[in-house]
Amino acid sequence: MKPLIQTVTFLTFIIFQCRAQSDVASKLWYKQPAKQWEEALPIGNGALAAMVFGGVETDQIQFNEETLWTGEPRSYAHKGASAHLGEIRRLLNEGQQKEAEKLANEQFMSQPMRQMAYQAFGDVYVDFPGHAQHSAYVRELDLRDATVKSSYQSGGVRYTRAAFASYPAKAIYYHINSSQKGKLNFAVRMDAIHASKEVKINGNEIELGVRVDKGALHGIARVKLITDGAVKQEAGKLTVSNATQATLVLAAATNYIDYKTINGDPAQKVAGILQQAPAFQTAWTAHRADYQKLYNRFALTLPASNASASPTDERLSQFKSKPDDPALLALYVQFARYLLIASSRPGTHPANLQGKWNHKLNPSWDSKYTVNINTEMNYWPAEMTNLRECHEPLFQMVKDVSQTGTEVAKEHYNAKGWVLHHNTDVWRGAAPINASNHGIWVTGGAWLSLHLWERYRFTEDKAFLQNTAYPLMKGAAEFFLDFLVKDPKTGFLISSPSNSPENGGLVAGPTMDHQIIRALFKACIESADILKTDAAFAQKLAETSQQIAPNRIGRYGQLQEWMTDIDDTTSHHRHVSHLWGIYPGEEITPTGTPELLKAAMQSLRYRGDDGTGWSLAWKINYWARFLDGEHAYTMIRKLFTPVYDAGQKMSGGGSYPNLFDAHPPFQIDGNFGGAAGILETLVQSHLGEINLLPALPEALPTGQVTGLCARGGFEMDMTWKNGKLEALTIHSKAGKPCKLRYGNKVVSVNTTKGKTYRFGPDLKVLK
Ligand code: FUC
């Protein structure tokens, strides 16, 4: 080899090695196109979402616009339902559960009984005739620039495509490039699975119009083609010949404005977006700048191994038998952050059961908002991983349901305040849906309100507490002051009727409700104190809280799920609702309530280690809060189980080749909850102190995290090595005192707003 060639080869090798090191935690990549939807790679700007398949002869971009749902504005409240509340309660008190459920099904449920479904919008297909023969194919999603790329060689030409969804441009871009001049020949077409659809070609634009089957919404999507080649209109498609590059810009909109208003003009909106759409390079630069503002705030580095260099689907398969790829956990956490940025941005709706990615008209659970666990899970990593803006769409939804839920509180319970049951949709339904045995669950609004409290705890933003959080939390609490009822058997105040999410039917007094209500009351009491307001109301909450049925330990040493000691120790039910007080709640703790903690662990052991995706993710968080890193890691391994392993479809939870969480089918909550759980093993900040490496699994002896947020208004960087803390930096955003815990060592530091503090391995402040 000549010296120059040797040097170049060596440099290329070095560059590849360096790149590979950083790639392992920030790139999903594959050696083949996606064969099915769960292999395609997601992009999104909050409002628009797409799955890019990376096909060679035909590429498919399946896309969504977040407001295309079935249904129309309506109240779901059941007028006069409250007349039956007393009788339902009486039946439950007398042990007549079936009769209570029957009466509730007939007289107490949402009208209509079901909520509406999120809809696929359409597909863009790009055909590359003659490319069947190809080589050197590679496909990737780079989390650092939020771009999906695919490239391959065909007929001596290298073809490269890049797709991204831009938040500033409100559009999806798809760019194609050929390495040789004039060698790009392709066709673009659009289609949809809706029965009512229309495709029109107008100049260099294709328009797809769709109308939902059941409901009042319709949408327009338009692709604008910009190319240096020759463009021809053919039946239903645009054909491009002899181009070197081309850009497709996709915009979509519906007539939905908000949950009460649907007189939007999608054609006008789409035309406006396309008119202002910048050219590809300009749009890409702006997209990266916008995205990286959020993404780059946080990093997690965990060691790579040989296995880490493999394509993502192979990494997943290898992890199952030989989990020596810690960097895969870092990739999983960053992928969750990517998904949150792509599905939940200010001004958009919150991430639903599938984020915003849905290719069906009848998706599982309508791809709506199930709030008895799933929607909350989506936002578990938001504050901690420094993505507070992405939390905002959830707050807007809470505002909406506090309005619709005020009517439901009145009509169903004759109560003040507002209530949300176990689901909501784009119309912000708040009444109990589906069936009384799981639909009548009253603490959805209370749990969601606590997300606003968490925002305050992470940021110490008093204006937010005063103007946004507290009024919503207060309304949620007011409902329970009216709703809680005395249990004739014990004399405690209980939540009735309700259920322990999806387990055991309609009951009086599920443990989870009481934990959530106590947490809500506590948050309101503290808020009133901080804001120097509502002293009498706070006093009332404190008194009421004392009277709510406490957690109890049952005959098997378990934490009771209900008022009566009827837990089935053989049940492996996916919900473990009565442990809410451990995570995301915090009333059961290792030092504060050791007996209850022991009982909770016993309950979790009875439930077993298997589960659907989100259930596995929740269990990671539980074991982390139990300070058992090894068990948390066992659960992480389960969550990382490939769903398609050697072509074998599995029945439990796990991960698809594109790292989407499997319920199955795909449900995004496990991605978010799993990421939160991994971080919960590294840092916990819920007990008035920052606990460092509280549940570090042995498999993660070395690592670094930067930009992680902790309650109290702190942002921190931490390095650990050989299982021990090495360095810590704390930035104080609010000037609150900072209490640190590392094992048995506790250190308290007074901080100044805006100042950064460095600590050594012994927690001594470094100058
Ligand atoms: C809850 C869970 C189900 C599913 C659904 C969307 O009701 O019990 O498993 O995740 O939400």
mmCIF file with all atom_site columns, N, CA, C and O in Angstrom, residues 30 128 132 159 196 205 231 239 268 278 331 349 405 462-463 472 475 501 520 609 641 650 704 740 759:
data_model
loop_
_atom_site.group_PDB
_atom_site.id
_atom_site.type_symbol
_atom_site.label_atom_id
_atom_site.label_alt_id
_atom_site.label_comp_id
_atom_site.label_asym_id
_atom_site.label_entity_id
_atom_site.label_seq_id
_atom_site.pdbx_PDB_ins_code
_atom_site.Cartn_x
_atom_site.Cartn_y
_atom_site.Cartn_z
_atom_site.occupancy
_atom_site.B_iso_or_equiv
_atom_site.pdbx_formal_charge
_atom_site.auth_seq_id
_atom_site.auth_comp_id
_atom_site.auth_asym_id
_atom_site.auth_atom_id
_atom_site.pdbx_PDB_model_num
ATOM 1   N N  . TYR A 1 30  ? -29.909 -0.188  10.318  1.00 0.00 ? 30  TYR A N  1
ATOM 2   C CA . TYR A 1 30  ? -30.306 -1.507  9.803   1.00 0.00 ? 30  TYR A CA 1
ATOM 3   C C  . TYR A 1 30  ? -29.670 -1.740  8.439   1.00 0.00 ? 30  TYR A C  1
ATOM 4   O O  . TYR A 1 30  ? -29.384 -0.792  7.711   1.00 0.00 ? 30  TYR A O  1
ATOM 5   N N  . PHE A 1 128 ? -38.916 3.827   -7.500  1.00 0.00 ? 128 PHE A N  1
ATOM 6   C CA . PHE A 1 128 ? -37.626 3.942   -8.204  1.00 0.00 ? 128 PHE A CA 1
ATOM 7   C C  . PHE A 1 128 ? -37.498 2.755   -9.149  1.00 0.00 ? 128 PHE A C  1
ATOM 8   O O  . PHE A 1 128 ? -36.901 1.726   -8.775  1.00 0.00 ? 128 PHE A O  1
ATOM 9   N N  . ALA A 1 132 ? -34.156 -2.669  -8.371  1.00 0.00 ? 132 ALA A N  1
ATOM 10  C CA . ALA A 1 132 ? -34.215 -3.961  -7.673  1.00 0.00 ? 132 ALA A CA 1
ATOM 11  C C  . ALA A 1 132 ? -32.802 -4.488  -7.422  1.00 0.00 ? 132 ALA A C  1
ATOM 12  O O  . ALA A 1 132 ? -32.491 -5.012  -6.351  1.00 0.00 ? 132 ALA A O  1
ATOM 13  N N  . TYR A 1 159 ? -27.526 6.309   -4.307  1.00 0.00 ? 159 TYR A N  1
ATOM 14  C CA . TYR A 1 159 ? -28.745 7.075   -4.034  1.00 0.00 ? 159 TYR A CA 1
ATOM 15  C C  . TYR A 1 159 ? -28.873 7.286   -2.527  1.00 0.00 ? 159 TYR A C  1
ATOM 16  O O  . TYR A 1 159 ? -28.691 6.339   -1.747  1.00 0.00 ? 159 TYR A O  1
ATOM 17  N N  . SER A 1 196 ? -63.317 7.295   2.013   1.00 0.00 ? 196 SER A N  1
ATOM 18  C CA . SER A 1 196 ? -63.556 8.553   1.317   1.00 0.00 ? 196 SER A CA 1
ATOM 19  C C  . SER A 1 196 ? -62.233 9.286   1.131   1.00 0.00 ? 196 SER A C  1
ATOM 20  O O  . SER A 1 196 ? -61.667 9.843   2.075   1.00 0.00 ? 196 SER A O  1
ATOM 21  N N  . GLU A 1 205 ? -47.603 19.668  -7.597  1.00 0.00 ? 205 GLU A N  1
ATOM 22  C CA . GLU A 1 205 ? -48.130 19.262  -6.293  1.00 0.00 ? 205 GLU A CA 1
ATOM 23  C C  . GLU A 1 205 ? -49.144 18.123  -6.422  1.00 0.00 ? 205 GLU A C  1
ATOM 24  O O  . GLU A 1 205 ? -49.915 18.071  -7.378  1.00 0.00 ? 205 GLU A O  1
ATOM 25  N N  . VAL A 1 231 ? -40.253 17.144  -14.853 1.00 0.00 ? 231 VAL A N  1
ATOM 26  C CA . VAL A 1 231 ? -41.436 16.640  -14.139 1.00 0.00 ? 231 VAL A CA 1
ATOM 27  C C  . VAL A 1 231 ? -42.597 16.456  -15.111 1.00 0.00 ? 231 VAL A C  1
ATOM 28  O O  . VAL A 1 231 ? -42.860 17.328  -15.941 1.00 0.00 ? 231 VAL A O  1
ATOM 29  N N  . THR A 1 239 ? -44.015 12.189  -12.283 1.00 0.00 ? 239 THR A N  1
ATOM 30  C CA . THR A 1 239 ? -42.822 11.420  -12.644 1.00 0.00 ? 239 THR A CA 1
ATOM 31  C C  . THR A 1 239 ? -41.668 12.383  -12.866 1.00 0.00 ? 239 THR A C  1
ATOM 32  O O  . THR A 1 239 ? -41.831 13.430  -13.496 1.00 0.00 ? 239 THR A O  1
ATOM 33  N N  . GLN A 1 268 ? -56.465 25.901  3.096   1.00 0.00 ? 268 GLN A N  1
ATOM 34  C CA . GLN A 1 268 ? -55.783 27.184  3.258   1.00 0.00 ? 268 GLN A CA 1
ATOM 35  C C  . GLN A 1 268 ? -54.539 27.033  4.146   1.00 0.00 ? 268 GLN A C  1
ATOM 36  O O  . GLN A 1 268 ? -53.471 27.585  3.846   1.00 0.00 ? 268 GLN A O  1
ATOM 37  N N  . PRO A 1 278 ? -39.228 26.641  3.402   1.00 0.00 ? 278 PRO A N  1
ATOM 38  C CA . PRO A 1 278 ? -37.892 26.942  2.899   1.00 0.00 ? 278 PRO A CA 1
ATOM 39  C C  . PRO A 1 278 ? -37.364 25.780  2.046   1.00 0.00 ? 278 PRO A C  1
ATOM 40  O O  . PRO A 1 278 ? -37.875 24.671  2.138   1.00 0.00 ? 278 PRO A O  1
ATOM 41  N N  . LEU A 1 331 ? -28.987 4.293   24.387  1.00 0.00 ? 331 LEU A N  1
ATOM 42  C CA . LEU A 1 331 ? -29.726 4.510   23.140  1.00 0.00 ? 331 LEU A CA 1
ATOM 43  C C  . LEU A 1 331 ? -31.234 4.517   23.414  1.00 0.00 ? 331 LEU A C  1
ATOM 44  O O  . LEU A 1 331 ? -31.977 5.351   22.896  1.00 0.00 ? 331 LEU A O  1
ATOM 45  N N  . HIS A 1 349 ? -51.059 18.543  20.496  1.00 0.00 ? 349 HIS A N  1
ATOM 46  C CA . HIS A 1 349 ? -51.734 17.690  21.476  1.00 0.00 ? 349 HIS A CA 1
ATOM 47  C C  . HIS A 1 349 ? -50.672 16.831  22.167  1.00 0.00 ? 349 HIS A C  1
ATOM 48  O O  . HIS A 1 349 ? -49.585 16.628  21.630  1.00 0.00 ? 349 HIS A O  1
ATOM 49  N N  . GLY A 1 405 ? -64.694 18.066  32.365  1.00 0.00 ? 405 GLY A N  1
ATOM 50  C CA . GLY A 1 405 ? -64.835 17.292  33.603  1.00 0.00 ? 405 GLY A CA 1
ATOM 51  C C  . GLY A 1 405 ? -65.645 18.009  34.668  1.00 0.00 ? 405 GLY A C  1
ATOM 52  O O  . GLY A 1 405 ? -66.112 17.366  35.626  1.00 0.00 ? 405 GLY A O  1
ATOM 53  N N  . LYS A 1 462 ? -42.733 29.663  40.365  1.00 0.00 ? 462 LYS A N  1
ATOM 54  C CA . LYS A 1 462 ? -43.921 30.053  41.146  1.00 0.00 ? 462 LYS A CA 1
ATOM 55  C C  . LYS A 1 462 ? -45.035 30.610  40.286  1.00 0.00 ? 462 LYS A C  1
ATOM 56  O O  . LYS A 1 462 ? -46.224 30.426  40.583  1.00 0.00 ? 462 LYS A O  1
ATOM 57  N N  . ALA A 1 463 ? -44.669 31.317  39.224  1.00 0.00 ? 463 ALA A N  1
ATOM 58  C CA . ALA A 1 463 ? -45.700 31.883  38.342  1.00 0.00 ? 463 ALA A CA 1
ATOM 59  C C  . ALA A 1 463 ? -46.505 30.750  37.712  1.00 0.00 ? 463 ALA A C  1
ATOM 60  O O  . ALA A 1 463 ? -47.734 30.817  37.608  1.00 0.00 ? 463 ALA A O  1
ATOM 61  N N  . LEU A 1 472 ? -55.812 24.269  38.569  1.00 0.00 ? 472 LEU A N  1
ATOM 62  C CA . LEU A 1 472 ? -56.257 22.957  38.069  1.00 0.00 ? 472 LEU A CA 1
ATOM 63  C C  . LEU A 1 472 ? -56.232 21.909  39.178  1.00 0.00 ? 472 LEU A C  1
ATOM 64  O O  . LEU A 1 472 ? -57.162 21.108  39.331  1.00 0.00 ? 472 LEU A O  1
ATOM 65  N N  . GLY A 1 475 ? -59.181 22.497  41.552  1.00 0.00 ? 475 GLY A N  1
ATOM 66  C CA . GLY A 1 475 ? -60.453 21.999  41.015  1.00 0.00 ? 475 GLY A CA 1
ATOM 67  C C  . GLY A 1 475 ? -60.561 20.486  41.135  1.00 0.00 ? 475 GLY A C  1
ATOM 68  O O  . GLY A 1 475 ? -61.623 19.939  41.455  1.00 0.00 ? 475 GLY A O  1
ATOM 69  N N  . PRO A 1 501 ? -57.395 -0.011  38.679  1.00 0.00 ? 501 PRO A N  1
ATOM 70  C CA . PRO A 1 501 ? -57.401 -0.124  37.232  1.00 0.00 ? 501 PRO A CA 1
ATOM 71  C C  . PRO A 1 501 ? -57.390 -1.525  36.614  1.00 0.00 ? 501 PRO A C  1
ATOM 72  O O  . PRO A 1 501 ? -56.430 -2.256  36.713  1.00 0.00 ? 501 PRO A O  1
ATOM 73  N N  . LEU A 1 520 ? -52.625 14.294  45.907  1.00 0.00 ? 520 LEU A N  1
ATOM 74  C CA . LEU A 1 520 ? -53.184 15.533  45.356  1.00 0.00 ? 520 LEU A CA 1
ATOM 75  C C  . LEU A 1 520 ? -53.448 16.544  46.484  1.00 0.00 ? 520 LEU A C  1
ATOM 76  O O  . LEU A 1 520 ? -53.113 17.731  46.362  1.00 0.00 ? 520 LEU A O  1
ATOM 77  N N  . ASP A 1 609 ? -42.535 -11.222 37.222  1.00 0.00 ? 609 ASP A N  1
ATOM 78  C CA . ASP A 1 609 ? -41.681 -10.346 36.437  1.00 0.00 ? 609 ASP A CA 1
ATOM 79  C C  . ASP A 1 609 ? -42.133 -10.196 34.987  1.00 0.00 ? 609 ASP A C  1
ATOM 80  O O  . ASP A 1 609 ? -41.539 -9.448  34.230  1.00 0.00 ? 609 ASP A O  1
ATOM 81  N N  . THR A 1 641 ? -36.486 -7.487  25.327  1.00 0.00 ? 641 THR A N  1
ATOM 82  C CA . THR A 1 641 ? -36.678 -8.746  24.599  1.00 0.00 ? 641 THR A CA 1
ATOM 83  C C  . THR A 1 641 ? -37.232 -8.458  23.216  1.00 0.00 ? 641 THR A C  1
ATOM 84  O O  . THR A 1 641 ? -38.236 -7.763  23.088  1.00 0.00 ? 641 THR A O  1
ATOM 85  N N  . MET A 1 650 ? -43.614 -13.105 19.555  1.00 0.00 ? 650 MET A N  1
ATOM 86  C CA . MET A 1 650 ? -43.763 -13.428 20.970  1.00 0.00 ? 650 MET A CA 1
ATOM 87  C C  . MET A 1 650 ? -45.072 -12.848 21.490  1.00 0.00 ? 650 MET A C  1
ATOM 88  O O  . MET A 1 650 ? -45.616 -11.923 20.927  1.00 0.00 ? 650 MET A O  1
ATOM 89  N N  . GLN A 1 704 ? -21.761 8.069   32.600  1.00 0.00 ? 704 GLN A N  1
ATOM 90  C CA . GLN A 1 704 ? -21.844 9.512   32.813  1.00 0.00 ? 704 GLN A CA 1
ATOM 91  C C  . GLN A 1 704 ? -23.201 10.011  32.345  1.00 0.00 ? 704 GLN A C  1
ATOM 92  O O  . GLN A 1 704 ? -23.725 9.555   31.321  1.00 0.00 ? 704 GLN A O  1
ATOM 93  N N  . LEU A 1 740 ? -27.779 16.183  49.396  1.00 0.00 ? 740 LEU A N  1
ATOM 94  C CA . LEU A 1 740 ? -27.316 15.077  48.552  1.00 0.00 ? 740 LEU A CA 1
ATOM 95  C C  . LEU A 1 740 ? -27.150 13.818  49.392  1.00 0.00 ? 740 LEU A C  1
ATOM 96  O O  . LEU A 1 740 ? -26.710 13.899  50.546  1.00 0.00 ? 740 LEU A O  1
ATOM 97  N N  . PHE A 1 759 ? -18.562 18.611  43.120  1.00 0.00 ? 759 PHE A N  1
ATOM 98  C CA . PHE A 1 759 ? -18.330 17.752  44.285  1.00 0.00 ? 759 PHE A CA 1
ATOM 99  C C  . PHE A 1 759 ? -17.398 16.608  43.902  1.00 0.00 ? 759 PHE A C  1
ATOM 100 O O  . PHE A 1 759 ? -17.447 16.102  42.781  1.00 0.00 ? 759 PHE A O  1
#
